[in-house]
Coordinates of C-alpha atoms and ligand atoms in Angstrom, one line a residue:
Chain A
M4 CA -14.9 24.7 -39.8
A5 CA -16.6 25.4 -42.6
K6 CA -14.9 24.0 -45.6
S7 CA -12.3 26.2 -48.1
S8 CA -12.7 26.6 -51.5
E9 CA -10.2 24.4 -52.6
E10 CA -11.7 21.8 -50.4
S11 CA -15.3 21.9 -52.4
P12 CA -16.1 23.9 -55.4
S13 CA -19.8 23.8 -54.7
R14 CA -18.4 26.1 -51.8
R15 CA -16.3 28.2 -53.8
T16 CA -19.0 28.5 -56.3
F17 CA -20.9 30.4 -53.5
M18 CA -18.3 32.5 -52.3
M19 CA -18.1 33.7 -55.8
V20 CA -22.0 34.6 -55.8
V21 CA -22.4 36.3 -52.5
I22 CA -19.0 38.0 -53.4
G23 CA -21.4 39.3 -56.8
L24 CA -24.4 40.0 -55.2
I25 CA -22.7 42.4 -52.9
S26 CA -20.4 43.9 -55.1
T27 CA -23.7 44.5 -56.6
V28 CA -25.8 46.0 -53.6
I29 CA -22.5 48.1 -52.7
G30 CA -22.5 49.5 -56.1
I31 CA -25.8 50.6 -56.8
A32 CA -26.3 51.9 -53.4
L33 CA -23.3 54.5 -54.1
A34 CA -24.5 54.9 -57.7
V35 CA -27.5 56.3 -56.7
P36 CA -26.6 59.4 -54.1
I37 CA -24.0 59.8 -57.0
L38 CA -26.7 60.0 -60.2
G39 CA -29.1 62.4 -58.1
V40 CA -25.8 64.1 -57.1
V41 CA -24.6 64.6 -60.6
L42 CA -28.1 65.0 -63.2
N43 CA -29.2 67.4 -60.7
P44 CA -28.6 70.4 -62.7
L45 CA -31.1 68.6 -65.0
F46 CA -34.3 69.6 -62.7
R47 CA -33.2 72.8 -62.0
K48 CA -35.6 75.5 -63.2
R49 CA -33.7 78.2 -64.3
D50 CA -34.3 81.4 -62.5
I51 CA -36.2 83.9 -64.9
V52 CA -35.6 87.5 -63.4
W53 CA -36.9 91.8 -65.2
T54 CA -34.0 94.4 -65.0
K55 CA -34.1 97.5 -65.9
L56 CA -32.3 98.4 -69.2
G57 CA -33.0 102.2 -69.1
K58 CA -35.1 105.0 -71.1
I59 CA -34.9 104.9 -74.5
S60 CA -34.6 108.6 -74.8
D61 CA -31.4 108.8 -73.0
L62 CA -30.0 105.9 -76.0
N63 CA -30.1 108.8 -78.5
L64 CA -31.0 106.1 -81.3
K65 CA -30.5 107.1 -84.7
P66 CA -31.6 104.5 -87.3
L67 CA -29.2 102.0 -88.2
D68 CA -26.8 102.6 -86.0
P69 CA -26.9 99.9 -82.7
K70 CA -26.3 100.5 -79.4
F71 CA -24.2 98.4 -77.6
V72 CA -26.6 98.5 -73.9
P73 CA -24.9 96.5 -70.5
V74 CA -27.7 94.7 -68.2
Y75 CA -27.0 93.1 -64.9
F76 CA -29.5 90.2 -63.9
R77 CA -29.4 89.3 -60.0
V78 CA -30.4 85.5 -59.8
K79 CA -30.7 83.2 -57.7
E80 CA -27.8 80.0 -58.2
G81 CA -27.3 77.4 -56.1
W82 CA -26.4 78.9 -53.0
S83 CA -25.9 82.7 -53.5
V84 CA -27.7 85.5 -55.6
N85 CA -25.1 86.2 -58.5
T86 CA -24.9 89.4 -61.2
L87 CA -25.5 87.6 -64.6
P88 CA -23.9 91.1 -67.1
R89 CA -25.0 90.4 -70.5
Q90 CA -25.5 93.1 -73.1
V91 CA -28.4 94.1 -75.0
V92 CA -28.0 95.5 -78.7
V93 CA -30.7 97.8 -79.5
V94 CA -31.3 99.1 -82.8
K95 CA -34.1 101.3 -84.4
Q96 CA -35.3 100.3 -87.5
V97 CA -36.2 102.5 -90.8
N98 CA -39.2 102.3 -89.8
G99 CA -39.1 103.8 -86.1
D100 CA -39.6 99.7 -84.6
L101 CA -36.9 99.1 -82.1
L102 CA -35.1 95.5 -81.6
F103 CA -33.3 94.0 -78.8
F104 CA -30.9 91.6 -79.8
S105 CA -28.1 89.6 -77.6
N106 CA -24.5 89.9 -78.7
Q107 CA -24.2 86.2 -79.1
C108 CA -23.8 84.6 -81.9
T109 CA -26.3 81.8 -82.8
H110 CA -23.7 79.5 -84.0
L111 CA -21.8 78.8 -81.2
G112 CA -22.1 81.8 -79.1
C113 CA -19.3 83.9 -79.4
P114 CA -20.1 87.4 -79.2
L115 CA -20.3 89.8 -82.3
H116 CA -18.7 93.0 -83.6
W117 CA -20.7 95.7 -85.3
I118 CA -18.7 96.9 -88.6
P119 CA -20.7 100.3 -89.4
A120 CA -18.4 100.6 -93.0
R121 CA -20.2 97.2 -94.0
Q122 CA -23.6 97.6 -91.9
K123 CA -23.0 94.1 -90.6
F124 CA -22.4 92.1 -87.3
L125 CA -19.5 90.0 -87.8
C126 CA -18.8 87.3 -85.7
P127 CA -15.0 86.8 -84.6
C128 CA -15.0 82.5 -84.3
H129 CA -16.3 81.2 -87.5
G130 CA -17.0 84.3 -89.9
G131 CA -20.9 84.0 -89.2
M132 CA -22.5 87.3 -90.8
F133 CA -25.9 89.5 -89.5
N134 CA -27.3 92.6 -91.1
I135 CA -29.2 95.2 -88.9
T136 CA -32.2 93.2 -88.7
G137 CA -30.3 90.0 -87.3
Q138 CA -31.0 88.2 -90.1
V139 CA -27.6 85.7 -91.4
V140 CA -26.2 86.4 -94.1
G141 CA -23.5 84.7 -94.3
G142 CA -21.0 81.7 -92.8
P143 CA -22.6 79.1 -90.1
P144 CA -25.2 80.4 -88.2
P145 CA -27.8 78.1 -88.7
R146 CA -31.2 81.1 -87.2
P147 CA -31.5 84.5 -86.9
L148 CA -30.0 86.6 -84.0
Y149 CA -31.8 85.8 -80.9
Q150 CA -33.7 88.7 -79.2
W151 CA -34.5 89.3 -75.6
V152 CA -37.6 89.2 -74.0
H153 CA -38.4 92.8 -73.1
K154 CA -41.3 95.3 -71.8
F155 CA -41.7 98.8 -72.2
G156 CA -42.8 100.9 -68.3
K157 CA -46.0 102.8 -67.7
D158 CA -44.0 105.8 -69.4
K159 CA -43.6 104.4 -72.8
D160 CA -40.0 104.9 -72.4
T161 CA -38.3 102.7 -69.6
V162 CA -37.6 99.4 -70.8
Y163 CA -37.2 96.4 -69.0
I164 CA -35.1 93.2 -69.6
Q165 CA -35.8 89.7 -69.4
N166 CA -33.0 86.6 -69.2
K167 CA -34.4 84.6 -71.8
F168 CA -34.6 84.6 -75.4
K169 CA -37.5 85.1 -77.5
D170 CA -38.5 81.9 -79.7
N171 CA -35.8 79.9 -78.0
P172 CA -37.5 76.7 -77.1
K173 CA -34.2 74.9 -75.8
D174 CA -32.9 77.5 -74.0
R175 CA -29.4 77.7 -75.8
G176 CA -27.0 81.0 -74.8
I177 CA -28.0 83.5 -72.5
Chain B
M10 CA -15.7 34.7 -76.5
F11 CA -14.7 35.8 -73.2
K12 CA -11.9 32.8 -73.9
Q13 CA -10.8 34.7 -76.7
I14 CA -10.4 38.3 -75.0
Q15 CA -8.6 36.2 -71.7
N16 CA -5.9 34.7 -74.7
W17 CA -5.2 38.0 -76.3
F18 CA -4.2 39.3 -72.9
D19 CA -2.2 36.5 -71.9
E20 CA -0.2 36.2 -74.7
R21 CA 1.1 39.3 -74.3
I22 CA 1.1 40.2 -70.8
G23 CA -0.2 36.7 -68.8
L24 CA -2.5 38.3 -67.3
T25 CA -4.0 35.4 -65.7
K26 CA -1.2 34.4 -64.0
V27 CA -0.9 38.4 -62.5
I28 CA -4.0 37.8 -61.8
E29 CA -4.3 34.5 -60.2
E30 CA -0.6 35.3 -58.4
F31 CA -2.5 37.9 -57.1
N32 CA -5.5 36.3 -55.7
G33 CA -3.5 33.2 -54.3
E34 CA -2.2 34.8 -51.3
R35 CA -2.3 32.7 -48.5
I36 CA -4.3 33.7 -45.5
P37 CA -4.2 32.0 -41.9
R38 CA -7.2 30.1 -41.8
R39 CA -9.0 30.0 -38.2
G40 CA -8.9 33.7 -38.1
G41 CA -10.4 35.1 -41.0
W42 CA -12.8 37.3 -39.8
A43 CA -10.2 39.4 -37.5
Y44 CA -8.2 39.7 -40.8
T45 CA -11.1 41.5 -42.7
L46 CA -10.6 45.3 -40.7
G47 CA -7.7 46.4 -42.9
S48 CA -9.5 45.3 -46.1
V49 CA -12.6 47.4 -44.9
L50 CA -10.5 50.1 -43.8
A51 CA -9.6 50.3 -48.1
F52 CA -12.9 49.7 -49.1
L53 CA -14.3 52.2 -46.6
F54 CA -11.2 55.2 -48.2
T55 CA -12.1 53.9 -51.4
V56 CA -16.2 55.2 -50.6
Q57 CA -14.6 58.5 -49.2
V58 CA -12.3 59.1 -52.2
V59 CA -15.2 58.4 -54.8
T60 CA -18.1 60.8 -52.7
G61 CA -15.7 63.4 -51.7
I62 CA -15.1 63.8 -55.5
F63 CA -18.9 64.1 -56.3
L64 CA -19.2 66.7 -53.4
L65 CA -16.6 68.5 -55.3
F66 CA -19.7 69.6 -57.8
Y67 CA -21.0 71.8 -55.5
Y68 CA -18.6 72.7 -52.5
V69 CA -16.2 75.9 -52.7
P70 CA -13.7 76.1 -50.1
Y71 CA -14.3 80.6 -49.2
F72 CA -15.3 80.5 -45.6
P73 CA -18.3 82.9 -46.2
I74 CA -19.7 80.4 -49.1
A75 CA -18.6 76.8 -48.0
R76 CA -21.2 76.3 -45.2
N77 CA -24.1 77.4 -47.5
A78 CA -22.7 75.6 -50.5
T79 CA -22.5 72.7 -48.0
Y80 CA -26.1 73.7 -46.6
F81 CA -27.1 73.6 -50.6
I82 CA -26.1 70.1 -51.3
K83 CA -27.6 68.9 -48.1
H84 CA -31.1 70.3 -48.6
H85 CA -31.0 71.2 -52.6
V86 CA -29.1 68.7 -54.1
I87 CA -30.9 65.0 -55.0
F88 CA -29.5 62.9 -52.7
G89 CA -26.8 65.3 -51.7
N90 CA -28.0 64.6 -48.1
I91 CA -27.1 60.8 -48.7
L92 CA -23.6 61.6 -50.3
L93 CA -22.6 64.5 -47.7
G94 CA -24.2 61.8 -45.1
I95 CA -22.1 58.9 -46.0
H96 CA -18.7 60.9 -46.6
L97 CA -18.8 61.8 -42.9
W98 CA -20.1 58.8 -41.2
G99 CA -17.7 57.0 -43.4
A100 CA -15.3 59.2 -42.0
F101 CA -16.2 58.3 -38.5
T102 CA -16.3 54.4 -39.1
M103 CA -13.2 54.4 -40.8
I104 CA -11.4 56.3 -37.6
F105 CA -13.2 53.8 -35.5
I106 CA -12.2 50.7 -37.4
I107 CA -8.7 52.2 -37.7
L108 CA -8.4 51.6 -33.9
I109 CA -9.8 48.2 -33.7
H110 CA -7.8 47.4 -36.3
M111 CA -4.7 48.5 -34.7
A112 CA -6.1 47.0 -32.1
R113 CA -6.1 43.4 -33.4
V114 CA -2.4 44.0 -34.5
Y115 CA -1.6 44.9 -31.6
F116 CA -2.8 42.6 -29.3
S117 CA -1.3 39.3 -31.7
G118 CA 2.3 40.8 -31.6
A119 CA 1.3 41.3 -35.7
Y120 CA 3.7 44.1 -35.4
K121 CA 6.7 42.1 -34.2
K122 CA 9.8 41.3 -36.4
P123 CA 9.9 41.0 -39.5
R124 CA 6.5 43.1 -39.9
E125 CA 8.1 46.5 -37.9
M126 CA 7.7 48.1 -41.4
Q127 CA 4.0 47.3 -41.7
W128 CA 3.4 49.0 -38.1
I129 CA 5.1 52.5 -39.4
V130 CA 3.4 52.3 -42.4
G131 CA 0.0 51.3 -40.5
M132 CA 0.6 54.6 -38.0
V133 CA 1.5 57.2 -41.5
L134 CA -1.8 55.8 -42.3
F135 CA -3.7 56.4 -38.7
S136 CA -2.0 59.8 -38.7
V137 CA -3.2 61.0 -42.0
V138 CA -6.2 59.7 -41.7
V139 CA -6.9 61.1 -37.8
V140 CA -5.8 64.9 -40.1
L141 CA -8.3 63.6 -42.7
G142 CA -11.1 64.3 -40.4
L143 CA -10.0 67.1 -38.7
T144 CA -9.6 68.9 -41.9
G145 CA -12.8 68.0 -42.8
Y146 CA -14.1 69.3 -40.0
M147 CA -13.0 72.5 -40.7
L148 CA -14.0 72.8 -44.4
V149 CA -17.9 72.7 -43.6
G150 CA -17.2 76.2 -42.9
N151 CA -19.8 76.4 -39.8
E152 CA -19.6 78.0 -36.3
N153 CA -17.3 74.6 -35.1
S154 CA -15.2 74.2 -38.4
W155 CA -14.0 78.7 -37.7
W156 CA -13.2 77.7 -33.9
T157 CA -11.5 74.3 -34.8
I158 CA -8.9 75.8 -37.0
N159 CA -7.8 78.7 -34.1
V160 CA -7.7 76.4 -31.4
L161 CA -5.8 73.7 -34.1
D162 CA -3.4 76.5 -35.3
N163 CA -3.0 77.7 -31.7
V164 CA -1.9 74.3 -30.4
A165 CA 0.7 74.0 -33.7
S166 CA 2.4 77.3 -32.5
H167 CA 3.6 75.8 -29.2
T168 CA 5.7 73.3 -31.2
P169 CA 9.2 74.0 -29.7
F170 CA 11.4 76.3 -32.4
I171 CA 9.4 76.0 -35.4
G172 CA 5.5 76.9 -33.8
G173 CA 5.7 80.0 -34.9
F174 CA 6.2 79.2 -38.3
L175 CA 4.1 76.3 -38.4
R176 CA 1.0 78.8 -37.3
I177 CA 1.8 81.0 -40.2
I178 CA 1.7 78.7 -43.1
V179 CA -0.8 76.4 -41.9
K180 CA -3.1 79.7 -41.4
G181 CA -1.9 81.2 -44.7
G182 CA -1.4 84.5 -42.8
T183 CA -0.5 85.7 -39.7
E184 CA -4.6 85.2 -39.0
T185 CA -7.6 83.6 -40.0
S186 CA -8.8 84.4 -43.9
V187 CA -9.8 82.7 -46.9
L188 CA -6.7 82.1 -47.1
T189 CA -6.6 79.4 -44.5
M190 CA -9.8 77.6 -45.9
Q191 CA -7.8 77.1 -49.0
H192 CA -4.7 76.0 -47.8
I193 CA -6.7 73.4 -45.5
F194 CA -9.3 72.5 -48.6
A195 CA -5.9 71.8 -50.4
V196 CA -4.6 69.8 -48.0
H197 CA -7.7 67.7 -47.4
V198 CA -8.6 67.2 -51.0
W199 CA -4.9 66.2 -52.7
L200 CA -2.1 66.4 -50.1
L201 CA -3.5 63.6 -47.6
P202 CA -5.4 61.6 -49.9
I203 CA -2.8 60.7 -52.3
V204 CA -0.3 60.0 -48.9
V205 CA -2.3 57.1 -48.1
I206 CA -3.1 56.4 -51.6
M207 CA 0.6 55.7 -51.8
F208 CA 0.9 54.3 -48.4
I209 CA -1.9 51.5 -48.8
P210 CA -0.3 49.7 -51.9
I211 CA 3.2 49.6 -49.6
H212 CA 1.4 48.5 -46.4
L213 CA 0.0 45.6 -48.8
F214 CA 2.9 44.8 -50.7
L215 CA 4.6 44.3 -47.4
I216 CA 2.4 41.9 -45.6
R217 CA 2.3 39.7 -48.9
K218 CA 6.3 39.7 -48.6
T219 CA 6.7 39.0 -45.0
G220 CA 3.3 36.8 -44.9
H221 CA 0.4 37.6 -43.0
Q222 CA 0.7 36.4 -39.4
G223 CA -2.6 36.9 -38.4
M224 CA -3.2 35.7 -34.4
A225 CA -1.4 33.5 -32.1
L226 CA -4.2 31.0 -32.3
E227 CA -3.1 29.9 -36.3
Y228 CA 0.3 28.5 -34.9
K229 CA -0.9 25.5 -32.3
N230 CA -0.4 22.9 -34.4
S231 CA 3.4 24.5 -34.5
K232 CA 6.7 22.1 -33.3
L233 CA 8.6 25.5 -33.1
S234 CA 9.5 27.7 -29.9
D235 CA 7.7 30.9 -29.3
D236 CA 10.7 32.3 -29.8
D237 CA 11.6 31.1 -33.5
E238 CA 10.5 33.8 -35.7
K239 CA 10.1 30.9 -38.7
K240 CA 7.0 29.3 -36.5
W241 CA 5.4 33.0 -37.3
Q242 CA 5.5 32.5 -41.1
H243 CA 3.6 28.9 -40.8
P244 CA 0.5 29.0 -40.0
D245 CA -1.2 25.8 -39.5
G246 CA -3.5 26.1 -42.0
T247 CA -4.5 28.7 -44.8
V248 CA -6.8 29.5 -47.5
P249 CA -6.3 31.6 -50.6
F250 CA -7.4 35.7 -50.6
F251 CA -9.8 34.9 -53.3
P252 CA -12.4 34.0 -52.9
D253 CA -12.1 32.8 -49.1
Q254 CA -10.8 35.6 -47.6
F255 CA -12.4 38.2 -50.0
Y256 CA -15.8 36.7 -49.3
K257 CA -15.4 37.6 -45.4
D258 CA -13.9 40.6 -46.5
M259 CA -17.3 41.3 -48.5
I260 CA -19.5 40.6 -45.8
V261 CA -17.8 42.7 -43.3
A262 CA -17.9 45.3 -45.7
L263 CA -21.2 45.3 -46.7
G264 CA -22.4 45.3 -42.6
V265 CA -20.3 48.3 -42.5
F266 CA -21.8 50.1 -45.5
A267 CA -25.3 49.5 -43.9
V268 CA -24.7 51.1 -41.0
V269 CA -23.1 53.9 -42.7
Y270 CA -25.7 54.5 -44.9
I271 CA -28.5 54.0 -42.5
L272 CA -26.5 56.9 -40.4
A273 CA -26.4 59.1 -43.2
V274 CA -30.0 58.4 -45.1
Y275 CA -31.6 58.8 -41.3
V276 CA -29.1 61.3 -39.0
G277 CA -26.8 62.9 -41.6
A278 CA -24.9 65.7 -41.5
P279 CA -25.2 68.1 -39.6
I280 CA -24.5 71.4 -40.7
G281 CA -24.9 73.9 -37.5
P282 CA -25.1 77.9 -38.1
M283 CA -22.7 79.6 -40.3
Y284 CA -19.7 80.8 -38.7
R285 CA -19.6 84.2 -36.7
P286 CA -16.3 85.3 -35.3
L287 CA -18.6 87.7 -33.1
A288 CA -20.5 85.0 -31.4
L289 CA -20.8 85.7 -27.6
N290 CA -22.5 82.3 -26.4
F291 CA -20.5 80.0 -28.7
A292 CA -19.1 77.3 -27.1
P293 CA -17.2 75.4 -29.8
E294 CA -16.8 71.4 -29.8
A295 CA -14.6 68.8 -31.3
D296 CA -15.3 65.4 -32.8
W297 CA -15.4 62.8 -30.7
Y298 CA -12.3 61.2 -31.7
F299 CA -10.7 64.3 -30.7
L300 CA -11.7 64.7 -27.3
A301 CA -9.6 62.9 -25.7
N302 CA -7.1 64.9 -26.7
E303 CA -9.3 68.3 -25.8
E304 CA -9.6 66.7 -22.5
L305 CA -5.7 66.8 -22.4
L306 CA -5.6 70.2 -23.3
K307 CA -7.9 71.3 -20.7
Y308 CA -5.0 69.7 -17.7
F309 CA -2.1 72.0 -18.2
P310 CA -2.3 76.1 -17.0
G311 CA -0.1 78.7 -17.5
H312 CA 2.5 79.6 -19.6
G313 CA 4.9 77.2 -18.6
L314 CA 3.1 74.1 -18.6
I315 CA 1.1 75.0 -21.8
I316 CA 3.4 72.8 -23.6
F317 CA 3.2 69.7 -22.2
S318 CA -0.9 69.4 -23.1
T319 CA 0.1 71.0 -26.7
F320 CA 3.2 68.9 -27.7
L321 CA 5.2 66.8 -25.2
V322 CA 2.7 64.5 -24.2
P323 CA 0.4 63.7 -27.6
S324 CA 4.0 63.6 -29.5
I325 CA 5.6 61.3 -27.1
G326 CA 2.9 59.0 -26.8
F327 CA 2.8 59.0 -30.4
A328 CA 6.2 58.4 -30.8
I329 CA 6.5 55.6 -28.7
L330 CA 3.4 54.2 -30.6
F331 CA 5.6 54.9 -34.2
A332 CA 8.1 53.1 -32.8
L333 CA 6.3 50.4 -31.0
P334 CA 8.1 47.8 -32.8
F335 CA 11.8 48.7 -31.7
I336 CA 10.5 49.1 -27.9
D337 CA 9.3 45.9 -27.3
R338 CA 11.6 43.3 -28.9
T339 CA 10.0 40.3 -27.4
K340 CA 9.4 37.5 -29.7
E341 CA 6.3 35.9 -27.8
R342 CA 3.5 36.8 -30.0
S343 CA 0.1 35.1 -27.4
P344 CA -1.6 38.0 -25.4
F345 CA -2.1 35.6 -22.7
K346 CA 1.8 35.0 -22.6
R347 CA 3.3 38.5 -22.8
P348 CA 0.7 40.0 -19.9
A349 CA 2.7 43.1 -19.4
A350 CA 1.7 44.1 -23.2
T351 CA -1.8 43.0 -22.7
V352 CA -2.5 44.9 -19.7
L353 CA -1.2 48.1 -20.9
G354 CA -2.8 47.7 -24.6
I355 CA -6.0 47.3 -22.4
L356 CA -4.9 50.1 -19.8
F357 CA -4.6 52.5 -22.7
L358 CA -7.8 51.8 -24.6
L359 CA -9.7 52.5 -21.6
L360 CA -8.0 55.5 -20.7
L361 CA -8.5 56.7 -24.0
V362 CA -12.5 55.7 -23.5
Y363 CA -12.4 57.5 -20.1
L364 CA -10.7 60.6 -22.2
T365 CA -13.3 61.1 -24.5
L366 CA -16.4 60.5 -22.8
I367 CA -15.2 63.1 -20.1
G368 CA -13.5 65.3 -23.3
G369 CA -17.1 66.4 -24.5
E370 CA -17.9 68.0 -20.8
P371 CA -17.0 72.0 -21.1
K372 CA -14.9 72.5 -18.2
A373 CA -14.6 75.8 -15.9
P374 CA -11.5 77.8 -16.6
A375 CA -8.9 76.7 -14.6
T376 CA -7.4 79.1 -11.7
V377 CA -3.8 79.2 -11.5
Ligands
LIG22 C1 -6.2 53.1 -43.5 C2 -5.5 52.8 -43.2 C3 -5.1 51.0 -43.3 C4 -5.3 50.3 -44.4 C5 -6.3 50.5 -45.1 C6 -5.4 48.6 -43.7 C7 -5.1 47.5 -44.2 C8 -4.4 46.3 -43.8 C9 -4.9 45.1 -44.6 C10 -5.4 45.0 -45.8 C11 -4.1 44.6 -43.7 C12 -4.2 42.9 -44.1 C13 -5.0 42.7 -43.3 C14 -5.8 42.2 -42.4 O1 -5.2 42.3 -41.0 O2 -6.5 43.1 -41.4 C15 -3.3 45.0 -42.9 C16 -2.9 44.3 -41.8 C17 -1.6 44.9 -40.9 N1 -1.9 46.3 -40.8 FE1 -2.9 47.6 -41.8 N2 -4.4 49.0 -42.3 C18 -4.8 50.8 -42.1 C19 -3.5 50.9 -40.8 C20 -3.1 50.5 -40.1 C21 -2.1 51.0 -38.9 C22 -3.1 52.5 -38.4 C23 -1.4 49.8 -38.8 C24 -0.8 49.6 -37.3 C25 -0.2 51.2 -36.7 C26 -1.7 49.0 -39.5 C27 -1.2 47.6 -39.3 C28 -0.6 46.5 -39.7 C29 -0.2 45.0 -39.8 C30 1.2 45.4 -38.8 C31 -0.3 44.4 -40.4 C32 0.2 42.6 -40.2 C33 -1.1 42.0 -39.4 C34 -0.8 40.4 -39.9 O3 0.4 40.6 -40.2 O4 -1.2 39.5 -39.4 N3 -2.4 49.2 -40.4 N4 -3.8 46.2 -43.1
LIG23 S1 -19.7 81.3 -82.8 FE1 -20.6 82.8 -84.6 S2 -19.8 82.0 -86.8 FE2 -19.6 80.3 -84.9

C-alpha cells in the first residue's frame, strides 16, 4: 500500500503538488468557456438599419419649433428581431437647414425636454442645457447634441434615419 | 508576510485550528478510491451551478423563445457550445455517479445504524438531482421539452386525492403555457439548487459525526463481532482527509471532468427543432435515466390500472428505498455475509438496466 502523508513527508508534498496542478487545470478549463460567454458582447457587431422617418412636408415645421418624431428601428439582437423605438428631434434652422437630433442628453443620456418659453432643451437629470442648434449652454454635458445619421429619398422630401449618431466614435447612446 | 496574515486571523478566530480540524477528518484507509464518489458528486454539482449561472446570461424561460435562446448560446456565443455541453453532460454524469455512490453505500451496508440519516438525506439529494435533470430537459423548449411537460404533468395528475391540484399548480394553470415554463424555470434555477445546497452540508456533517464507515474490508483486524456496532466505528487504519483522501478525490474529479469536457466539446448538447404542438409525426423521447420509468408506464393499460404505473409502483419502490435503513436492520455489513441483500441489490440493478435498454424502444399501443 502506498505510504500515507503522515508516514512520508515527501509523499505529502507530492500529493499537495498534484492537488494544486489538478485544481489549476480544472479552473482554467472552466474559466475559458465562461470568459467566452461573458466577453462575447465585446465581439458582437451592432445591427445597423435604415428606417423611414416620414415626409418633411407633413411635419409643418416652423423655424425654432422642434418636432419630436418617433422612429422604430427593427434590429437583430441575439435570437430575435426587436423594435427599438427612438425619438428624432427635427429642427428647422432660421436659414432653412434641417437638423436631426437625438433626444438623449450627451452627459449621461437622460431624455431632454424642449422648453418653448426659454427656447432651450433642458435635461431633467443634472441640469444640462442646450440651445436650438444643439450647443451646450449650461450644466455638465461635454459635447453638443448627437445627430442621427440620415438621408433623403428620391423625392427630396422623405427622410430615412439610421440607428447611429454622427461624430460618435465610441458609439455612445442610442 | 504569509505568516503575518495567518497570525492576524488566528488571533481573532483561530482560523488555522478550524482548517486543521476540517482537514484532519479520519478516512478509512484501504478503500479510498471507492470513497471518492461523494466528493465527485459535490464537485459536479459545483460545476453545474457555475455553468448554469453563466447560461443565464442568455437563456429566456419563455416557450416560443427558449429554444432559440438555447440555439443562440450554442451557435453564436463564444464557447457557448462548451458551456452548454458541460451543463448537459455534467448533469448526466452526476445522475450516473449518484447511482454508483448509492450502490457503493448499499453493498457496503454503510446505511445501517448509526448512519440512517445519511441515507435519508442522500435520498432527498437523489430525488432532487433527478428532478433537476427532468426540469432542465423541459427548459430547452424543444419538442421533447413540450411533450415531457405534458406527459409528466399527466403522470402527476394521477396521484390519489391531490392529483388534480398538483397538475394545475405545476403547470401554472390548466393548460401548458408560458406560465408553465416560468414555474419550471424557478424550480430548476432556484428552488431545487437551494435544496441541494442545504442538504449537502447536512450530509457531510452527519458523516463526520458518525465517522466514515467505508467498506467491510477496513475492519479485517478488528476483534469485535460483526454484530457489535462499535466495530464499525474503528477501521484498522485511517488517513487524514487532507491531503490523502482529497488527493484521490481530485484525481477522480479530473478524470470525470475530462470525460464531461470531451463529451461537451465533441458531442455537445443536441437542441433539436422548435416545439410544435401541432406535430403529426413526432415521437417524444425521455432522457436515458428516465427510460426505466418510461417502460413501466407501458404496462398498465386502462382506467383501473393506470394508477399502478403512475403512482403505486414508483412511489412504493421509492418508499422502500427511502426507508431502507429501517427495513434492513441486520448488523452485518460485508456483502458476502448478507447474500440476500446483495443478490436483491444486483437483481434490482439488472432490472434497472434492462428496463432502461428496452425503455428506449417505442411500443405499439396496447389493445385492451
Ligand atoms: C448530491 C448528491 C450527494 C453528494 C454530494 C454526496 C456526498 C457524499 C460524500 C462526500 C460522502 C463521503 C465520501 C463517500 O463515501 O463517498 C458521502 C457518503 C455517504 N453517502 Fe452520499 N452524497 C450524495 C448522494 C447520496 C445518496 C443519493 C445516498 C443514498 C441514498 C447517499 C448516502 C450516503 C451514505 C450512507 C454515506 C456514508 C458512507 C460511509 O459512511 O461509508 N449519498 N456522500
Ligand atoms: S444626463 Fe443630462 S445633465 Fe446629466
